[in-house]
Short mmCIF file of N, CA and C and ligand atoms in Angstrom, two decimals:
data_model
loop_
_atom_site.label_atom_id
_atom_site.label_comp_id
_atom_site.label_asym_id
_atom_site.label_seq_id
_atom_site.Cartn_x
_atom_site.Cartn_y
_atom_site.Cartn_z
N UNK A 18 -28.77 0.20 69.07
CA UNK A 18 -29.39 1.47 68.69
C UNK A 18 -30.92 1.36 68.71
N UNK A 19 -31.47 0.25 68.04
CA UNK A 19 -32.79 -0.24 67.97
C UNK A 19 -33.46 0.23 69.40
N UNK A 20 -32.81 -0.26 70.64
CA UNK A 20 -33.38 -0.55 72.04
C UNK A 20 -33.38 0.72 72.35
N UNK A 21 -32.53 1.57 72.36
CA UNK A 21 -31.99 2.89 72.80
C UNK A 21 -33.49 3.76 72.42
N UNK A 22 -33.93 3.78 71.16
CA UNK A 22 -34.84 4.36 70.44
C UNK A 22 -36.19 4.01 71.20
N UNK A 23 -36.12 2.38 71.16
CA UNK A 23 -37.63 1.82 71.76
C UNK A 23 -37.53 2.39 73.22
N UNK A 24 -36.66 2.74 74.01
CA UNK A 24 -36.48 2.81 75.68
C UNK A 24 -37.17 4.55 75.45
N UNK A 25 -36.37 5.42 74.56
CA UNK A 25 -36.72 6.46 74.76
C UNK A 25 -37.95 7.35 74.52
N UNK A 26 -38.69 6.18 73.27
CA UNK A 26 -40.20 6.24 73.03
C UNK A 26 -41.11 6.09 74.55
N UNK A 27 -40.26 4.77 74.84
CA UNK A 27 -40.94 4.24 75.71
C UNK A 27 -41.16 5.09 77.48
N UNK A 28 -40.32 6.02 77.41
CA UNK A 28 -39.44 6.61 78.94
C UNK A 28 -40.84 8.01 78.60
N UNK A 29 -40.81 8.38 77.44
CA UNK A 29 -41.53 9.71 76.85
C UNK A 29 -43.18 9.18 77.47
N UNK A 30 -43.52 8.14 76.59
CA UNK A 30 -44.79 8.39 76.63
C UNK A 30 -44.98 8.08 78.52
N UNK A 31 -44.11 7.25 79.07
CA UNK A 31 -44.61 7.19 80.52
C UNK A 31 -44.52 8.32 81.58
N UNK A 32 -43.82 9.80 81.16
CA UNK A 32 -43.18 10.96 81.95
C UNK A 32 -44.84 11.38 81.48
N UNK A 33 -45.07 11.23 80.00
CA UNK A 33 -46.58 12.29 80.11
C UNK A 33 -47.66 11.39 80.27
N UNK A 34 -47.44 10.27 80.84
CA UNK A 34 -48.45 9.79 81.62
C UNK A 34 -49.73 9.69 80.36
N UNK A 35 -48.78 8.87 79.20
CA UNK A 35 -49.42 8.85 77.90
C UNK A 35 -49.73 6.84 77.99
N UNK A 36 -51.00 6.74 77.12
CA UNK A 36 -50.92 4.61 77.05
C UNK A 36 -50.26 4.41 76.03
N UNK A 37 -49.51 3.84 75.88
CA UNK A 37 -48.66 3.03 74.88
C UNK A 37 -49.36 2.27 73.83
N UNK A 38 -49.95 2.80 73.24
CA UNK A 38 -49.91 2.07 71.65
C UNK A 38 -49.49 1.90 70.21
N UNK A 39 -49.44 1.20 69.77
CA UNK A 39 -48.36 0.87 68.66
C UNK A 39 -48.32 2.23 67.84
N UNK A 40 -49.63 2.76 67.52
CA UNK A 40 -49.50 4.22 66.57
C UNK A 40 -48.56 4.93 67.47
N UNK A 41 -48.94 5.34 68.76
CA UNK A 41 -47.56 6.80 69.24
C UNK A 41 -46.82 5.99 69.46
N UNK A 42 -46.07 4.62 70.14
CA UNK A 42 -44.70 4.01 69.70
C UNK A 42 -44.06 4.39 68.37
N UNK A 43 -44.48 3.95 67.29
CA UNK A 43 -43.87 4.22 66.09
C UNK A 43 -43.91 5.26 65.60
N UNK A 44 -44.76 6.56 65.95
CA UNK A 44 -44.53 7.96 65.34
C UNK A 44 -43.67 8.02 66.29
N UNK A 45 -43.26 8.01 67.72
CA UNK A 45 -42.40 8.05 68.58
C UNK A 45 -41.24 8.04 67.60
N UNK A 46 -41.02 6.68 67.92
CA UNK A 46 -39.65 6.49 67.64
C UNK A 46 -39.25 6.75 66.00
N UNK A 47 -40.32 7.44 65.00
CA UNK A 47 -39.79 8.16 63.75
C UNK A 47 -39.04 8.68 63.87
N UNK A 48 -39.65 9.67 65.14
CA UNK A 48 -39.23 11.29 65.16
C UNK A 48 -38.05 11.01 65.81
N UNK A 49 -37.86 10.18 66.74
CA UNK A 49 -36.29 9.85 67.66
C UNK A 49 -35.35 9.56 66.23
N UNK A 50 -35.56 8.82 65.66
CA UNK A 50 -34.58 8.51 64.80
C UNK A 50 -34.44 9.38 63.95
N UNK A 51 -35.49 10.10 63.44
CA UNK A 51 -34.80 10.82 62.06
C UNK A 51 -33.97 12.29 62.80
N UNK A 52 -32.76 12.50 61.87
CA UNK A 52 -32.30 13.79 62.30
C UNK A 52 -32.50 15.15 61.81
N UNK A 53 -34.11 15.36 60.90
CA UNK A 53 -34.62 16.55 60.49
C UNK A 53 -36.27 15.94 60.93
N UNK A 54 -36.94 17.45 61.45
CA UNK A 54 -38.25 17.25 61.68
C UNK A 54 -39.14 16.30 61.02
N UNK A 55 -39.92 15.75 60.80
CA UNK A 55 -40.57 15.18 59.97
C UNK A 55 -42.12 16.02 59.88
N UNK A 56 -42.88 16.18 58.50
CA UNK A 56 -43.85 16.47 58.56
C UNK A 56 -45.07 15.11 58.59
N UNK A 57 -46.04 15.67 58.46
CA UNK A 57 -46.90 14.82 58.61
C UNK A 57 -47.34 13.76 57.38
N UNK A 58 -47.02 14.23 56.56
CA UNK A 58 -47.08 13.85 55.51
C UNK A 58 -45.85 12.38 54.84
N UNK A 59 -44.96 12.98 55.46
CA UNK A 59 -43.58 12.03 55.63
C UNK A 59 -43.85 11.27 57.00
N UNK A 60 -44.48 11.58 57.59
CA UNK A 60 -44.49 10.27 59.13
C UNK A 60 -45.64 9.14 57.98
N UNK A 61 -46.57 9.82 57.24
CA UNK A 61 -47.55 8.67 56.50
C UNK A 61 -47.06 8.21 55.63
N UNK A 62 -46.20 8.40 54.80
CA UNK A 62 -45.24 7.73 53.87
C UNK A 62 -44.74 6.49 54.43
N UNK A 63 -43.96 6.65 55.57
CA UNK A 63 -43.30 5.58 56.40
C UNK A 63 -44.23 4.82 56.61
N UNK A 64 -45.25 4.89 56.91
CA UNK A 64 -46.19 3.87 57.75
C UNK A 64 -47.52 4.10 57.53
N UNK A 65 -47.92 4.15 56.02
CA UNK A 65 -48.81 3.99 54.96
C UNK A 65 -49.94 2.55 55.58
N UNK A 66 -49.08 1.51 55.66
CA UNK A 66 -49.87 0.67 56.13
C UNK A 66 -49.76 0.19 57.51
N UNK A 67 -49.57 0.70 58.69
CA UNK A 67 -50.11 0.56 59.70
C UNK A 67 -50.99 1.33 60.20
N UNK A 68 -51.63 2.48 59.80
CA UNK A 68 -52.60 3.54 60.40
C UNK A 68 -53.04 4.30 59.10
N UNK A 69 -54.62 4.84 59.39
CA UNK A 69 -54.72 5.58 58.90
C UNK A 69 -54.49 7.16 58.89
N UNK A 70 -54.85 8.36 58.29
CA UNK A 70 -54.37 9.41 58.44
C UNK A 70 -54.89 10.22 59.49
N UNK A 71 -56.38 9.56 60.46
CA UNK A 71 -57.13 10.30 61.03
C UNK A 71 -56.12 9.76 62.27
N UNK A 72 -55.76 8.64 62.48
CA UNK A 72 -55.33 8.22 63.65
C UNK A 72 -54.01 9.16 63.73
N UNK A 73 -53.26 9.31 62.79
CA UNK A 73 -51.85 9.90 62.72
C UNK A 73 -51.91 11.34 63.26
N UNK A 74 -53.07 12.20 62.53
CA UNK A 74 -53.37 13.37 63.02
C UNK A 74 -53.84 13.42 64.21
N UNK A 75 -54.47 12.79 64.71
CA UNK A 75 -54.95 12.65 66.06
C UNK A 75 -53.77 12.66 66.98
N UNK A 76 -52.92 11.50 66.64
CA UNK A 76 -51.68 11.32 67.76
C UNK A 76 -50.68 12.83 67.65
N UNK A 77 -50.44 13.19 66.67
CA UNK A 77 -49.49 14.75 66.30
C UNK A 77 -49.89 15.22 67.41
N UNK A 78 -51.35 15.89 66.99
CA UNK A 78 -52.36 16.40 68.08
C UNK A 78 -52.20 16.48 69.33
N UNK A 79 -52.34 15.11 70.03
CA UNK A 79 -52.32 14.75 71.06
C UNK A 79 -50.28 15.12 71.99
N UNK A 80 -49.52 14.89 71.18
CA UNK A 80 -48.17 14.79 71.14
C UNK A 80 -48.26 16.42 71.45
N UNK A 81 -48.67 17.06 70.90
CA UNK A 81 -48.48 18.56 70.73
C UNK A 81 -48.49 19.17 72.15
N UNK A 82 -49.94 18.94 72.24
CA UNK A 82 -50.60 18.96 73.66
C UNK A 82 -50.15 19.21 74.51
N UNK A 83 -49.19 17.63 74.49
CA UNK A 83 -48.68 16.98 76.03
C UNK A 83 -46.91 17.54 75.64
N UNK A 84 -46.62 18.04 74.96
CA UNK A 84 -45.45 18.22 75.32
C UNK A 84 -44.20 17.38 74.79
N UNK A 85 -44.60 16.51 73.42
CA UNK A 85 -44.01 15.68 72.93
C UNK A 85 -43.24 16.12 72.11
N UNK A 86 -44.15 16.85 71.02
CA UNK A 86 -43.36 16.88 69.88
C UNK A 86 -43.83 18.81 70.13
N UNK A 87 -43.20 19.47 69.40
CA UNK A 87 -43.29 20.99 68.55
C UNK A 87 -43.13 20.76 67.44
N UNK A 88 -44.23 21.95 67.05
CA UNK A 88 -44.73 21.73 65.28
C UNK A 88 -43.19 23.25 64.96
N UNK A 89 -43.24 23.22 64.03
CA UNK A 89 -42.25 24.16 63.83
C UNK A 89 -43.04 24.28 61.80
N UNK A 90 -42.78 25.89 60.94
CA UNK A 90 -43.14 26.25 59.75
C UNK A 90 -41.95 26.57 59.00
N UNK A 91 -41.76 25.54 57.99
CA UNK A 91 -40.86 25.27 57.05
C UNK A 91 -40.73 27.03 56.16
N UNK A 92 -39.45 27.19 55.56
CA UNK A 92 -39.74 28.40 54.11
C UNK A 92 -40.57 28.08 53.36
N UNK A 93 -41.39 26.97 53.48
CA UNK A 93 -42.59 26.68 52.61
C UNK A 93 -43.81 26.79 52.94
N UNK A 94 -43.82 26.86 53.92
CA UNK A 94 -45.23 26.86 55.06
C UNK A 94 -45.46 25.62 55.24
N UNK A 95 -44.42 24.64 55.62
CA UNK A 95 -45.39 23.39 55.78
C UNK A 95 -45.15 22.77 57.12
N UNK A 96 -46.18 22.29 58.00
CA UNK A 96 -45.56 22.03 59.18
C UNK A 96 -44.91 20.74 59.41
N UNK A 97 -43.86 20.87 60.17
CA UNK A 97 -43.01 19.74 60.58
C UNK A 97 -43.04 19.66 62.15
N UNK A 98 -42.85 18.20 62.69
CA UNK A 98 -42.69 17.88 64.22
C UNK A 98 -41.19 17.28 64.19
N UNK A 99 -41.09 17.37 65.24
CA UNK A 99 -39.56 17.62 65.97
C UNK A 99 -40.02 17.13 67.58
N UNK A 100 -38.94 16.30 68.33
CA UNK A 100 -39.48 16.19 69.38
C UNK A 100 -39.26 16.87 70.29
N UNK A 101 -39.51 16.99 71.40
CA UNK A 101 -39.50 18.27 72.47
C UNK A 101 -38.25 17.77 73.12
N UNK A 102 -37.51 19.11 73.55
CA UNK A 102 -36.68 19.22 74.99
C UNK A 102 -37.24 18.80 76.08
N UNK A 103 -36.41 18.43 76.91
CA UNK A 103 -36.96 17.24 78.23
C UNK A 103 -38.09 18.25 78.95
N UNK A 104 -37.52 19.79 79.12
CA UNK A 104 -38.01 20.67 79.63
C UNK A 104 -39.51 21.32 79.60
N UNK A 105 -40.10 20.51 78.38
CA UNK A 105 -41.56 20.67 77.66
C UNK A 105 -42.48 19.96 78.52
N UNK A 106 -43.58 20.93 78.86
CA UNK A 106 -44.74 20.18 79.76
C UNK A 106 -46.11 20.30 78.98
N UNK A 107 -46.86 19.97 79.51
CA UNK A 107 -48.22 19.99 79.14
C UNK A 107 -48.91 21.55 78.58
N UNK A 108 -49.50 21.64 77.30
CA UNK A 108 -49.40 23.29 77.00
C UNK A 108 -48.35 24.53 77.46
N UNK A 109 -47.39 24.16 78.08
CA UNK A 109 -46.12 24.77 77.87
C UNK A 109 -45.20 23.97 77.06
N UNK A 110 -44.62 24.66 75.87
CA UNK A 110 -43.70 24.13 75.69
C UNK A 110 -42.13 25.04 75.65
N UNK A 111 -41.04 25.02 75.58
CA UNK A 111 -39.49 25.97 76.17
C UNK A 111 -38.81 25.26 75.21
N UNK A 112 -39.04 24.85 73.80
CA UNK A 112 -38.15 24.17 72.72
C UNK A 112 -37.69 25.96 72.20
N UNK A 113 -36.75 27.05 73.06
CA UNK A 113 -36.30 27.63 72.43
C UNK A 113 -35.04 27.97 71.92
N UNK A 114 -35.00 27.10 70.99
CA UNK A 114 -33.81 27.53 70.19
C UNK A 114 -34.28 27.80 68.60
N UNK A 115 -32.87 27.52 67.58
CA UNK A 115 -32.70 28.11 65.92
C UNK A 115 -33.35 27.13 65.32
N UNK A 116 -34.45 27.34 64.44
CA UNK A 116 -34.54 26.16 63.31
C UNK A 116 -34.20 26.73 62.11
N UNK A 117 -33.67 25.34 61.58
CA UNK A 117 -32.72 25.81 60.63
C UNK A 117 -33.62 24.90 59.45
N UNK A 118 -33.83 26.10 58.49
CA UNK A 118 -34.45 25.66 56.71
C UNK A 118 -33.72 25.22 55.75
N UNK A 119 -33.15 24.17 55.30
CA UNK A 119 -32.28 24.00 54.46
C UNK A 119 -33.12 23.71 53.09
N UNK A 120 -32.74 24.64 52.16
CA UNK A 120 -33.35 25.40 51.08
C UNK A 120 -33.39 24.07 49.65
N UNK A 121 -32.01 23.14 49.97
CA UNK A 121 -31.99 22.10 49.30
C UNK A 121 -33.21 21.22 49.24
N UNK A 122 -32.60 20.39 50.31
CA UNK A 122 -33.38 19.23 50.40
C UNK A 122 -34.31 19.73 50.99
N UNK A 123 -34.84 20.57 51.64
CA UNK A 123 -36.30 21.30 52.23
C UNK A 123 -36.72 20.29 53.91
N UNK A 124 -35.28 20.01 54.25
CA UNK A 124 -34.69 19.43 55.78
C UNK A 124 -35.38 20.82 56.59
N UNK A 125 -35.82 20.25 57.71
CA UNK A 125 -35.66 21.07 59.01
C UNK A 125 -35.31 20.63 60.14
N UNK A 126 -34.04 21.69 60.61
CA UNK A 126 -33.54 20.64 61.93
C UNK A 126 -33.86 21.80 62.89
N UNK A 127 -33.74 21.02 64.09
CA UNK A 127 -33.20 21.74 65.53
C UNK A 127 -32.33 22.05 65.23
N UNK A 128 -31.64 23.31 66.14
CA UNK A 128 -30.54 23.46 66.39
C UNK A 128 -30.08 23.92 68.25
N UNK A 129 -30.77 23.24 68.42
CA UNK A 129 -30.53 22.67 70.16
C UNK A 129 -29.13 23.79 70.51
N UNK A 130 -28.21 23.72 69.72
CA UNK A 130 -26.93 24.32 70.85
C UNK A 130 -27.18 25.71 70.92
N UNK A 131 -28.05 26.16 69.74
CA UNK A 131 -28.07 28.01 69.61
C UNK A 131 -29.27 28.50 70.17
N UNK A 132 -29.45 28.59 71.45
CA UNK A 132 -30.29 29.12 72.45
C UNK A 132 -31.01 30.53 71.78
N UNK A 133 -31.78 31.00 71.63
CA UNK A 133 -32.66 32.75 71.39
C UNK A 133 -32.26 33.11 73.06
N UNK A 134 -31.63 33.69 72.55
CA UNK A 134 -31.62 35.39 73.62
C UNK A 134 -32.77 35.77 74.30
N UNK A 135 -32.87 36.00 75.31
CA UNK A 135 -34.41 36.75 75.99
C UNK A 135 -34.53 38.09 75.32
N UNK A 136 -35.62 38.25 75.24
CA UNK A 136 -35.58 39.90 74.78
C UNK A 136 -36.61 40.72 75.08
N UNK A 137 -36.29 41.51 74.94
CA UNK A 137 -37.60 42.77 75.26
C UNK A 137 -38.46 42.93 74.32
N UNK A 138 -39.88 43.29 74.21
CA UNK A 138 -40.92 44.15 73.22
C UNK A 138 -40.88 44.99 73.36
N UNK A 139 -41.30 45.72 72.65
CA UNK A 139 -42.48 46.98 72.76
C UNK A 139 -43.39 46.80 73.93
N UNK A 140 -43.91 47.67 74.82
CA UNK A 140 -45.30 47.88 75.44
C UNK A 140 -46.50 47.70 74.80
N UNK A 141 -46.93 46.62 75.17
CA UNK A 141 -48.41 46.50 74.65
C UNK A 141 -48.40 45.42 73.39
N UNK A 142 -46.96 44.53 73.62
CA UNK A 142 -47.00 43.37 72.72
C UNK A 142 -46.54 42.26 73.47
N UNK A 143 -47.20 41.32 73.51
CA UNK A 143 -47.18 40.00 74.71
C UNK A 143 -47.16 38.90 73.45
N UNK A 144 -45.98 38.04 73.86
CA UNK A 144 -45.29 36.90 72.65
C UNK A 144 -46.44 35.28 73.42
N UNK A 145 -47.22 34.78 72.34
CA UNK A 145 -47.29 33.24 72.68
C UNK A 145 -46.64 32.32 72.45
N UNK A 146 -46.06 32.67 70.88
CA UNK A 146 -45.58 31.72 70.40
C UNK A 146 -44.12 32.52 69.18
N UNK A 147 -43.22 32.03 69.32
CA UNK A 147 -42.47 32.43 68.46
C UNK A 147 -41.08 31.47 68.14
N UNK A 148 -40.73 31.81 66.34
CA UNK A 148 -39.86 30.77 66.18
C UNK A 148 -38.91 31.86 65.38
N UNK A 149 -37.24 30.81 65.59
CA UNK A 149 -36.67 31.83 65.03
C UNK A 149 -36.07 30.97 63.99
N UNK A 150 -36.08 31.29 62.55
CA UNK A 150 -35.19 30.31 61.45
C UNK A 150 -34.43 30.92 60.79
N UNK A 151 -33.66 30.11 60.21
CA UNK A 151 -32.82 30.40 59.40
C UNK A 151 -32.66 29.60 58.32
N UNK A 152 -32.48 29.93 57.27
CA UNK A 152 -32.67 29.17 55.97
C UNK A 152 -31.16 29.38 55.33
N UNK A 153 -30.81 28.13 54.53
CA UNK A 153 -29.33 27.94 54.11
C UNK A 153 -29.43 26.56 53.63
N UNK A 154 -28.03 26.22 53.70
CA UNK A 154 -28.16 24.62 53.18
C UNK A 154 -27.36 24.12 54.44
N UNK A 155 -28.31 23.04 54.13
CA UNK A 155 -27.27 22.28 55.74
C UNK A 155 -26.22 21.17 55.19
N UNK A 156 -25.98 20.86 56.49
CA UNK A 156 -24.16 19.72 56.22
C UNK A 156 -24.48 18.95 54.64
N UNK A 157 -25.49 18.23 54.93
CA UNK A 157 -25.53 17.20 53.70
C UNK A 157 -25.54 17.73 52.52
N UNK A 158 -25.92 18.99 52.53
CA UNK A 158 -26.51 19.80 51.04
C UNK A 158 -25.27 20.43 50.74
N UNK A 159 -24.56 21.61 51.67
CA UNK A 159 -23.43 22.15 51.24
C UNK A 159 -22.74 22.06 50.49
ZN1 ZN B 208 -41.86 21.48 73.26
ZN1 ZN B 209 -30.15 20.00 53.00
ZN1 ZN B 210 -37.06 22.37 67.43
#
């Protein structure tokens, strides 16, 4: 499982034509392993002592950018990263599906299988960015 994680850190940062250093390896492979978004705040918890907070924000940043991770806004307002669908490029990103708020533990997951519908506006309203959630309790909390 270990290798699986390091290969897929490793496969990511070389598609965006990213350098490999130990800070985006290991926020890498956080976000691979955990199975709810992580905020930023919880990636520095984990790894308190290998980086500081400017470097951490920097790499999010940078991750964002390129197509790594999507920030996604908790029922709390707080932001969490999640890593991108293969389909995510450089300032485009197509991570559209459900995020789901679980009201318990204050988890945010993907929900990868439940695609958003295309849809129409109004005239004279052009979408940049949009997320769709849903708040509940998830498996573990239920
Ligand atoms: Zn994305
Ligand atoms: Zn929960
Ligand atoms: Zn997502």
């Amino acid at each position: 499982m270990a290798i699986v994680k390091e290969e897929k850190a490793e496969r990511i940062l070389k598609k965006r034509e990213l350098k490999k250093t130990p800070v985006r390896h290991i926020v890498l492979q956080a976000l691979i392993e955990s199975p709810s978004a992580l905020s930023q705040h919880e990636i520095e918890k984990k790894f308190v002592q290998h980086f500081d907070r400017i470097t951490l924000y920097r790499t999010l940043r940078l991750f964002e950018e390129k197509g790594v991770v999507h920030r996604i806004y908790n029922s709390f307002g707080e932001a969490k990263y999640a890593i991108c669908s293969e389909g995510c490029h450089e300032h485009a990103h197509s991570d559209h599906h459900v995020h789901f708020n679980c009201l318990k533990c204050k988890g945010t997951f993907c929900i990868n299988e439940v695609h958003i519908p295309s849809f129409q506006l109004p005239k004279g309203f052009s979408p940049i960015h949009y997320n769709f959630s849903i708040e509940g309790l998830c498996k573990n909390c239920e």
